[in-house]
Short mmCIF file of C-alpha atoms in Angstrom, two decimals:
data_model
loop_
_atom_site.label_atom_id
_atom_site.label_comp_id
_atom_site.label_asym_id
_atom_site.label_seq_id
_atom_site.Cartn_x
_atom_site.Cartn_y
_atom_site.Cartn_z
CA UNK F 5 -185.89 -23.60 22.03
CA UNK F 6 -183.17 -25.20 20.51
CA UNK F 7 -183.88 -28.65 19.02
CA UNK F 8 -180.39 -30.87 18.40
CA UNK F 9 -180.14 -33.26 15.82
CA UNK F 10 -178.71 -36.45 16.31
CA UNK F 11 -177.23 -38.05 13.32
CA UNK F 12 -177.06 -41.80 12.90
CA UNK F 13 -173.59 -43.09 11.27
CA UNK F 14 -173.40 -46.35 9.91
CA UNK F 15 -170.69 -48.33 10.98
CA UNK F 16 -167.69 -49.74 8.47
CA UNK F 17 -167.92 -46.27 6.79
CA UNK F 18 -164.99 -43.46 6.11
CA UNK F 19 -167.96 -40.89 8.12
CA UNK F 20 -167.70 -43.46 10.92
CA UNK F 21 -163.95 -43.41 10.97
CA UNK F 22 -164.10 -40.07 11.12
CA UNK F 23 -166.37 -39.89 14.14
CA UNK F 24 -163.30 -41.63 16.01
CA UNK F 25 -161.16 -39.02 15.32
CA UNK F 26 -160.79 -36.04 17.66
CA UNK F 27 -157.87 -34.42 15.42
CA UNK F 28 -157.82 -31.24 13.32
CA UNK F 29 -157.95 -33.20 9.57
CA UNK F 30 -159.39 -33.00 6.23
CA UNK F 31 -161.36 -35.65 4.63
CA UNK F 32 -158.64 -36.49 2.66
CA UNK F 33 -156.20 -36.96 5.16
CA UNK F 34 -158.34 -39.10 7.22
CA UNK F 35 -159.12 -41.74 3.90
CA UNK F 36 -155.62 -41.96 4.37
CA UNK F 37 -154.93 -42.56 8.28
CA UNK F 38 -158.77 -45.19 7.23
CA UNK F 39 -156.90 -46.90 4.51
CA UNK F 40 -153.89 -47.07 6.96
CA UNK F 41 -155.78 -48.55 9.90
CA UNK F 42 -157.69 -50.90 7.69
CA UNK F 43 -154.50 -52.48 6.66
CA UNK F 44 -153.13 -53.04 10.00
CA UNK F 45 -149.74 -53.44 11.39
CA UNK F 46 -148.93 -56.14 9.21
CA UNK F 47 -151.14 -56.66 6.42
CA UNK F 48 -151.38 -56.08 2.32
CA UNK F 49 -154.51 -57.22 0.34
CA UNK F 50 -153.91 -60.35 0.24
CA UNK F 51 -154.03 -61.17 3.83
CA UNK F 52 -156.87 -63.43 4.82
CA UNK F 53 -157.23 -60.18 7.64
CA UNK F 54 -157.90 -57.70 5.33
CA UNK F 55 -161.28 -56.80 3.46
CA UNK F 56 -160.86 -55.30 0.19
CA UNK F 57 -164.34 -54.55 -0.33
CA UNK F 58 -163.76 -52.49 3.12
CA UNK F 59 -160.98 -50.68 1.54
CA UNK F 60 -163.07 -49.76 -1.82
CA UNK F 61 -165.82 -48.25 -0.11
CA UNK F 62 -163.29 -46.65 2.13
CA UNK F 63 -161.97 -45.62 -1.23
CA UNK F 64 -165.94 -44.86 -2.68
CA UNK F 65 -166.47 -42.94 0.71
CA UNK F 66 -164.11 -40.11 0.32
CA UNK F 67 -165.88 -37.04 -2.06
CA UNK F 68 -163.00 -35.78 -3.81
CA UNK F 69 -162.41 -32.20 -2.80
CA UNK F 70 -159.28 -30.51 -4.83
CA UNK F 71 -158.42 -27.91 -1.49
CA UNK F 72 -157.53 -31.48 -0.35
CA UNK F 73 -155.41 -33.17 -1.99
CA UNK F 74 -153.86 -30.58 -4.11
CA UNK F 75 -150.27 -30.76 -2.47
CA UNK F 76 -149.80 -33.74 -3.92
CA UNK F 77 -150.91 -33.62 -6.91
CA UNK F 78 -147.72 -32.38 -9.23
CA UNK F 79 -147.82 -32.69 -12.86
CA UNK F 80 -145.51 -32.40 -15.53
CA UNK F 81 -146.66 -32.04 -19.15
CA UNK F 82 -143.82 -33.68 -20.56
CA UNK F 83 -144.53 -36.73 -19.11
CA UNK F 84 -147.41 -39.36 -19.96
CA UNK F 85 -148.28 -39.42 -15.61
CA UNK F 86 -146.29 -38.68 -12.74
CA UNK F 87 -146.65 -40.71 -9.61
CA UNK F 88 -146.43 -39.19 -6.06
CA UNK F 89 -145.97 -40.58 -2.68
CA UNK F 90 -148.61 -39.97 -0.23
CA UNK F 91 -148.03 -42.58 2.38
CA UNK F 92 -146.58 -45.69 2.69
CA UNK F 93 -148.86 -47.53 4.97
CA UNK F 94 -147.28 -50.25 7.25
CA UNK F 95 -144.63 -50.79 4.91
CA UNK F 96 -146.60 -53.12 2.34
CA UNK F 97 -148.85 -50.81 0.63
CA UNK F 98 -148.40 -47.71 -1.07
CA UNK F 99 -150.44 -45.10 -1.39
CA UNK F 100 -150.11 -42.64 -4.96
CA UNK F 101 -151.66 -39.76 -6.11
CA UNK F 102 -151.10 -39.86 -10.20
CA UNK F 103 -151.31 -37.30 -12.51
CA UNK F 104 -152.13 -37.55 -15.95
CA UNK F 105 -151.12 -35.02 -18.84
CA UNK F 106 -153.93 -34.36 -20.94
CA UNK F 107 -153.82 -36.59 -23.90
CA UNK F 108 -151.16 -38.85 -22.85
CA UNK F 109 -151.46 -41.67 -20.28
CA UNK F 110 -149.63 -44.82 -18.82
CA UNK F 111 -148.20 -48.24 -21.70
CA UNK F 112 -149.75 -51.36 -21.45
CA UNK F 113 -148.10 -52.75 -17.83
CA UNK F 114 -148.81 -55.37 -15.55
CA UNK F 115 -148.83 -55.16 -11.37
CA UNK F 116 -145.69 -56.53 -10.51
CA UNK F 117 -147.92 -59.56 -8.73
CA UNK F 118 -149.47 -56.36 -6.80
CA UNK F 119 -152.96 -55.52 -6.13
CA UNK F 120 -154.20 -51.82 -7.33
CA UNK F 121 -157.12 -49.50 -6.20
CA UNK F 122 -157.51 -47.04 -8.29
CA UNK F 123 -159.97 -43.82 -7.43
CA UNK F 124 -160.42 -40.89 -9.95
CA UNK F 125 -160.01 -37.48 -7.99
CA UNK F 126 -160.67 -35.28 -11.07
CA UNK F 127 -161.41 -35.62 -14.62
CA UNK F 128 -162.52 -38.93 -16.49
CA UNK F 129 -159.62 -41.62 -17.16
CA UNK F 130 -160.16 -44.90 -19.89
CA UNK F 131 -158.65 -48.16 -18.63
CA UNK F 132 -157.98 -50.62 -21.44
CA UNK F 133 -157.67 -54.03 -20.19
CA UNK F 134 -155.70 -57.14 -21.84
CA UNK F 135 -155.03 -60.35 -22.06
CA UNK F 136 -151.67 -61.71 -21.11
CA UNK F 137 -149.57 -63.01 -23.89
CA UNK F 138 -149.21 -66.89 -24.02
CA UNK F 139 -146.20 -67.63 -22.02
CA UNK F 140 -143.32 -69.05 -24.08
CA UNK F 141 -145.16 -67.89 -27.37
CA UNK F 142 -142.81 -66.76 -30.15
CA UNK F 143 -145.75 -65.81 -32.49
CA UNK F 144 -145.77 -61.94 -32.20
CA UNK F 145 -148.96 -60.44 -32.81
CA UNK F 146 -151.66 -57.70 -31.53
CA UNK F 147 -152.77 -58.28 -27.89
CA UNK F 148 -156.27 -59.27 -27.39
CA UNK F 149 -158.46 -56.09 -25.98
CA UNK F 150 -160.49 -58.03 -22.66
CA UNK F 151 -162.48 -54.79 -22.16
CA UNK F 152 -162.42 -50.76 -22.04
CA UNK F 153 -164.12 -48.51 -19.85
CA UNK F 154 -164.40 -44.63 -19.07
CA UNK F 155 -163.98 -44.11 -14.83
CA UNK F 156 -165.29 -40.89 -13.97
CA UNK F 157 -164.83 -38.55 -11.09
CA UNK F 158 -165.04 -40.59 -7.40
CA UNK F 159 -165.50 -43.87 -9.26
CA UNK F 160 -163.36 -46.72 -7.95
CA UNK F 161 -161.51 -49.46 -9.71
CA UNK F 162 -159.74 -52.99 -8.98
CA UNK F 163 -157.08 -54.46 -10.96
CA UNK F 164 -154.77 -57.25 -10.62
CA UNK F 165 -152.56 -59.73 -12.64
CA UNK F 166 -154.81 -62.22 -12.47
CA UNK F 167 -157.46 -59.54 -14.11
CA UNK F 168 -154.64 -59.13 -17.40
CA UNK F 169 -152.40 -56.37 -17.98
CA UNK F 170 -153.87 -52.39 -18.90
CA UNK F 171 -152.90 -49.29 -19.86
CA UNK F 172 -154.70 -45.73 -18.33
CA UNK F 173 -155.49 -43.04 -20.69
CA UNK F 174 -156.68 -39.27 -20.25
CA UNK F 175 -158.07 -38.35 -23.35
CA UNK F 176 -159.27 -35.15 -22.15
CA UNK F 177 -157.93 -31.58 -22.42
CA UNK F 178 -156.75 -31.34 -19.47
CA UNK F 179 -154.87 -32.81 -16.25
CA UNK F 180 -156.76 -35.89 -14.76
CA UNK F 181 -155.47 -37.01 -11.07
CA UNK F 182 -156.54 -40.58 -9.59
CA UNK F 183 -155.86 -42.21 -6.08
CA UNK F 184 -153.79 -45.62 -6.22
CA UNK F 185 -153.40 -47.65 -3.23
CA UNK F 186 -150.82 -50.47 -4.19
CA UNK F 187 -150.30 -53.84 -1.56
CA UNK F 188 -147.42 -55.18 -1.66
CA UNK F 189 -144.95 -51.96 -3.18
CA UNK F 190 -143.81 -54.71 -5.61
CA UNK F 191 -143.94 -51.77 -8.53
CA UNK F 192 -142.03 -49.24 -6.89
CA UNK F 193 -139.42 -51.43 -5.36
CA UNK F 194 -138.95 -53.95 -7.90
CA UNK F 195 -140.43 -52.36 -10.89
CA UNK F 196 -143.03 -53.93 -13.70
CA UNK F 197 -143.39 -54.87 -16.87
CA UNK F 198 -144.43 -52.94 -19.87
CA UNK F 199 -145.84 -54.58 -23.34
CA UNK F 200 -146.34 -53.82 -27.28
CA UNK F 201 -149.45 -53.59 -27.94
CA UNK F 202 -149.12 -54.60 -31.95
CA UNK F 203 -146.38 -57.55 -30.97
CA UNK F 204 -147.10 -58.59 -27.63
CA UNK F 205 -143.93 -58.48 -26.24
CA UNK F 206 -143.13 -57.58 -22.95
CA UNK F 207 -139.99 -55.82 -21.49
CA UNK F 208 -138.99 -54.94 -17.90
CA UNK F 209 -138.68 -51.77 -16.52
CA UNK F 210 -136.73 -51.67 -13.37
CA UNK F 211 -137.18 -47.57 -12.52
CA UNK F 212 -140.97 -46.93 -11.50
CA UNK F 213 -139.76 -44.57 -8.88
CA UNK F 214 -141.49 -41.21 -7.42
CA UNK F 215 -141.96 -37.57 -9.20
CA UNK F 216 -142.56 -36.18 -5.68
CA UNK F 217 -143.26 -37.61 -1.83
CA UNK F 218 -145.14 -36.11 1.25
CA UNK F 219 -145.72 -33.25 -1.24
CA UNK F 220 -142.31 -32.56 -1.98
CA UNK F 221 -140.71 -32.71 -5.40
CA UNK F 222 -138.10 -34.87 -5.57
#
C-alpha cells in the first residue's frame, strides 16, 4: 500500500509562495512574481507596508539554478558589468540580473537615495564599502575603506546610502552574475554618482541604462 507524505510548509517562505501557485513556472520565475507581490501595488522599500527582511529571505529562499535564469544573464567582456532588466515590479522597483567580467567589476557609486538587494547567482563577488566624503570638503584625499567582504554563491546583501558608497568586484576567472532588486528605480531613471577612490571626488553619471531587458539585447 501506498503511504503519502504530507509535507509541512512554513508560511512567509518563497516554498510557500510557491504552493499558491497553480502555473507552469520555474523557481526563478516565481522569486520574481514573490518579490513582485511582496511589494504590492504601490509600494518600494521604504514603505512602512513593506518588510525588507521578507524580501531578503524571499531573496535567501531561491537556490540559484543556472537552467533558470540564464536568459538573462548576457555578458560582455569588454565591459566591467552589464545590467539587465528582468522586471520592473509595480513601477518603483527594479529588478537586475548583473553580470560581471572576470577581473573587472563596478567604480565606487552611491544608490541614487535607492535601496539595493543584492543576491549572488554564481561565482563569489567582493563588496568594498566607504565612507562618504565630507560634504563641502575641498581637501582631496583617499576615501576611508568602512569594510570589505567576499559574498558567495546564494548569499544575500543590503546596501543603502545611509550604509556609504561601494564598489563590486569579481576577482575571479571567470563571469560572476548577482540578483539586484532596486526600490525606487532612482539609478536607472535618474542615474548615480560615481567617486575617486585616491581624491574623493565624486562625479555624476546620468546614463545607467540597460545592456538587455526581458532577455532581449538591446
Amino acid at each position: 500500500m501506498a503511504v503519502g507524505i504530507v509535507q509541512t510548509v512554513r508560511p512567509g517562505t518563497l516554498a510557500a509562495f510557491e504552493c499558491s501557485l497553480n502555473v507552469d513556472m520555474n523557481r526563478f520565475d516565481r522569486l520574481v512574481l514573490a518579490l513582485k507581490e511582496a511589494l504590492g501595488p504601490s509600494s518600494g522599500l521604504t514603505s512602512d507596508d513593506v518588510d525588507v527582511e521578507f524580501l531578503t529571505k524571499l531573496m535567501k529562499d531561491y537556490k540559484s539554478d543556472e537552467r533558470e535564469w540564464a536568459k538573462f544573464a548576457m555578458g560582455d567582456a569588454s565591459r566591467g558589468y552589464t545590467r539587465n532588466l528582468v522586471d520592473e515590479g509595480n513601477g518603483k522597483s527594479n529588478l537586475l540580473v548583473l553580470v560581471w567580467s572576470p577581473g573587472k567589476g563596478s567604480p565606487i557609486h552611491d544608490h541614487g537615495n535607492a535601496h539595493c538587494l543584492m543576491k549572488i547567482l554564481r561565482g563569489d563577488l567582493t563588496e568594498t564599502r566607504y565612507a562618504f566624503p565630507e560634504a563641502g570638503e575641498e581637501e582631496e584625499k583617499p576615501m576611508k575603506v568602512i569594510s570589505e567582504k567576499v559574498y558567495k554563491e546564494n548569499q544575500v546583501a543590503y546596501m543603502a546610502d545611509e550604509l556609504g558608497v561601494h564598489r563590486v568586484w569579481n576577482r575571479g576567472s571567470d563571469f560572476a552574475v548577482s540578483l539586484h532588486l532596486y526600490t525606487p528605480p532612482n539609478v536607472a531613471k535618474g542615474g548615480c554618482h560615481i567617486f575617486s577612490e585616491e581624491t574623493g571626488k565624486k562625479s555624476h553619471i546620468k546614463n545607467c541604462g540597460y545592456y538587455s531587458a526581458y532577455g532581449k539585447k538591446l
